Coordinates of C-alpha atoms in Angstrom, one line a residue:
X1 CA 74.0 76.2 105.0
X2 CA 74.4 78.9 107.6
X3 CA 72.5 82.0 106.8
X4 CA 72.7 85.4 108.4
X5 CA 69.7 87.8 108.0
X6 CA 70.2 91.4 109.0
X7 CA 67.6 94.0 109.8
X8 CA 67.3 97.4 111.5
X9 CA 69.0 99.8 109.2
X10 CA 67.5 103.0 108.0
X11 CA 67.7 106.8 107.8
X12 CA 68.0 108.8 110.9
X13 CA 69.1 112.3 111.9
X14 CA 72.3 113.0 113.7
X15 CA 71.9 112.2 117.3
X16 CA 69.3 109.5 116.7
X17 CA 69.5 105.8 117.4
X18 CA 69.1 102.6 115.5
X19 CA 69.3 98.9 116.6
X20 CA 70.6 96.4 114.1
X21 CA 69.9 92.7 114.4
X22 CA 71.5 89.7 112.8
X23 CA 69.9 86.3 113.1
X24 CA 72.0 83.2 112.3
X25 CA 70.2 80.0 111.2
X26 CA 71.2 76.7 109.8
X27 CA 73.4 73.8 110.9
X28 CA 75.3 75.7 113.6
X29 CA 77.2 73.7 116.2
X30 CA 79.2 76.5 117.9
X31 CA 79.4 80.3 117.4
X32 CA 82.8 81.6 118.4
X33 CA 82.5 85.3 117.5
X34 CA 79.8 87.6 116.3
X35 CA 80.9 90.9 114.7
X36 CA 79.6 94.0 113.0
X37 CA 81.6 95.6 110.2
X38 CA 80.8 98.7 108.2
X39 CA 81.8 100.0 104.8
X40 CA 81.3 103.5 103.4
X41 CA 81.6 104.3 99.7
X42 CA 85.3 104.4 98.7
X43 CA 86.4 103.2 102.1
X44 CA 87.6 100.0 103.7
X45 CA 85.4 97.5 105.4
X46 CA 86.2 98.1 109.1
X47 CA 85.4 96.2 112.2
X48 CA 82.9 98.1 114.4
X49 CA 82.3 95.7 117.3
X50 CA 82.6 92.1 118.2
X51 CA 81.4 89.8 120.9
X52 CA 82.7 86.3 121.8
X53 CA 81.0 83.3 123.0
X54 CA 81.8 84.2 126.6
X55 CA 80.6 87.7 126.1
X56 CA 83.9 89.6 125.8
X57 CA 83.3 92.7 123.7
X58 CA 85.5 95.0 121.6
X59 CA 84.8 98.2 119.9
X60 CA 86.3 100.6 117.3
X61 CA 87.4 103.7 119.1
X62 CA 85.1 106.0 117.2
X63 CA 82.0 104.1 118.5
X64 CA 83.0 103.5 122.1
X65 CA 80.4 104.9 124.4
X66 CA 77.8 105.2 121.6
X67 CA 77.4 101.6 120.3
X68 CA 76.7 98.5 122.3
X69 CA 77.0 95.0 120.9
X70 CA 75.1 92.2 122.5
X71 CA 73.6 88.7 121.8
X72 CA 70.6 86.8 122.9
X73 CA 71.1 84.4 125.8
X74 CA 70.2 81.2 124.0
X75 CA 69.8 81.8 120.3
X76 CA 72.0 82.9 117.5
X77 CA 71.2 86.6 117.2
X78 CA 73.5 89.5 117.7
X79 CA 72.5 93.1 118.1
X80 CA 74.2 96.5 117.6
X81 CA 72.5 99.3 119.5
X82 CA 73.7 102.6 118.0
X83 CA 73.1 105.8 119.9
X84 CA 74.1 109.4 119.2
X85 CA 74.6 108.6 115.6
X86 CA 76.8 110.8 113.5
X87 CA 77.0 111.4 109.8
X88 CA 80.3 109.6 109.7
X89 CA 78.5 106.5 110.9
X90 CA 76.8 106.3 107.5
X91 CA 77.7 103.0 105.9
X92 CA 76.5 99.6 105.0
X93 CA 76.7 97.5 108.1
X94 CA 77.6 93.8 107.8
X95 CA 77.2 91.1 110.3
X96 CA 79.9 88.4 110.5
X97 CA 79.6 85.2 112.4
X98 CA 82.5 82.8 113.0
X99 CA 81.0 79.5 113.6
X100 CA 81.5 75.7 113.4
X101 CA 78.9 74.2 111.1
X102 CA 79.5 70.9 109.3
X103 CA 83.3 70.9 109.7
X104 CA 85.6 70.7 112.7
X105 CA 87.1 74.1 112.0
X106 CA 85.3 77.4 112.2
X107 CA 84.3 79.4 109.2
X108 CA 83.3 83.0 108.6
X109 CA 79.7 83.7 107.5
X110 CA 78.5 87.2 106.3
X111 CA 75.1 88.8 106.3
X112 CA 73.7 90.7 103.3
X113 CA 74.4 94.1 104.8
X114 CA 72.0 96.8 105.9
X115 CA 72.2 100.5 105.0
X116 CA 72.6 103.0 107.8
X117 CA 72.3 106.6 106.8
X118 CA 72.7 109.5 109.2
X119 CA 71.8 113.0 108.0
X120 CA 73.3 116.2 109.3

C-alpha cells in the first residue's frame, strides 16, 4: 500500500530552523495534493501548508513568510522548510498525501507524524 515516511523533526530554539521531509512510496499513480498538518496537545489538527500537482501552494496565516512547502521535481517527496520557529509552532507535524493508487478515485494517506519542539 501507499506509505508515507516523515523525517526532520527535532528540538530547536526559538528563531531556529528545521526542514521536514515526507517520502511517499508504493503503488502511486497520481498525487493530487501534498500537505502538512500539525497538532499540539489539546488542540485541533490544523492544515499548515499544501502544494498541488501543479505547484500551487497555500499556507496558514501564522506561518506565512516563515514556512515554505515544496516537492521534488520527479519523485514523491514533499518538504516543509520552517524558519524563524516560534514556541507556538511546537506540535506533531503530519504529512498527508491525496493520491490515486489502485482505485480510480483519490484517497488520503497520512504519515506517522514527527515531533517539532521549539523552546523559548
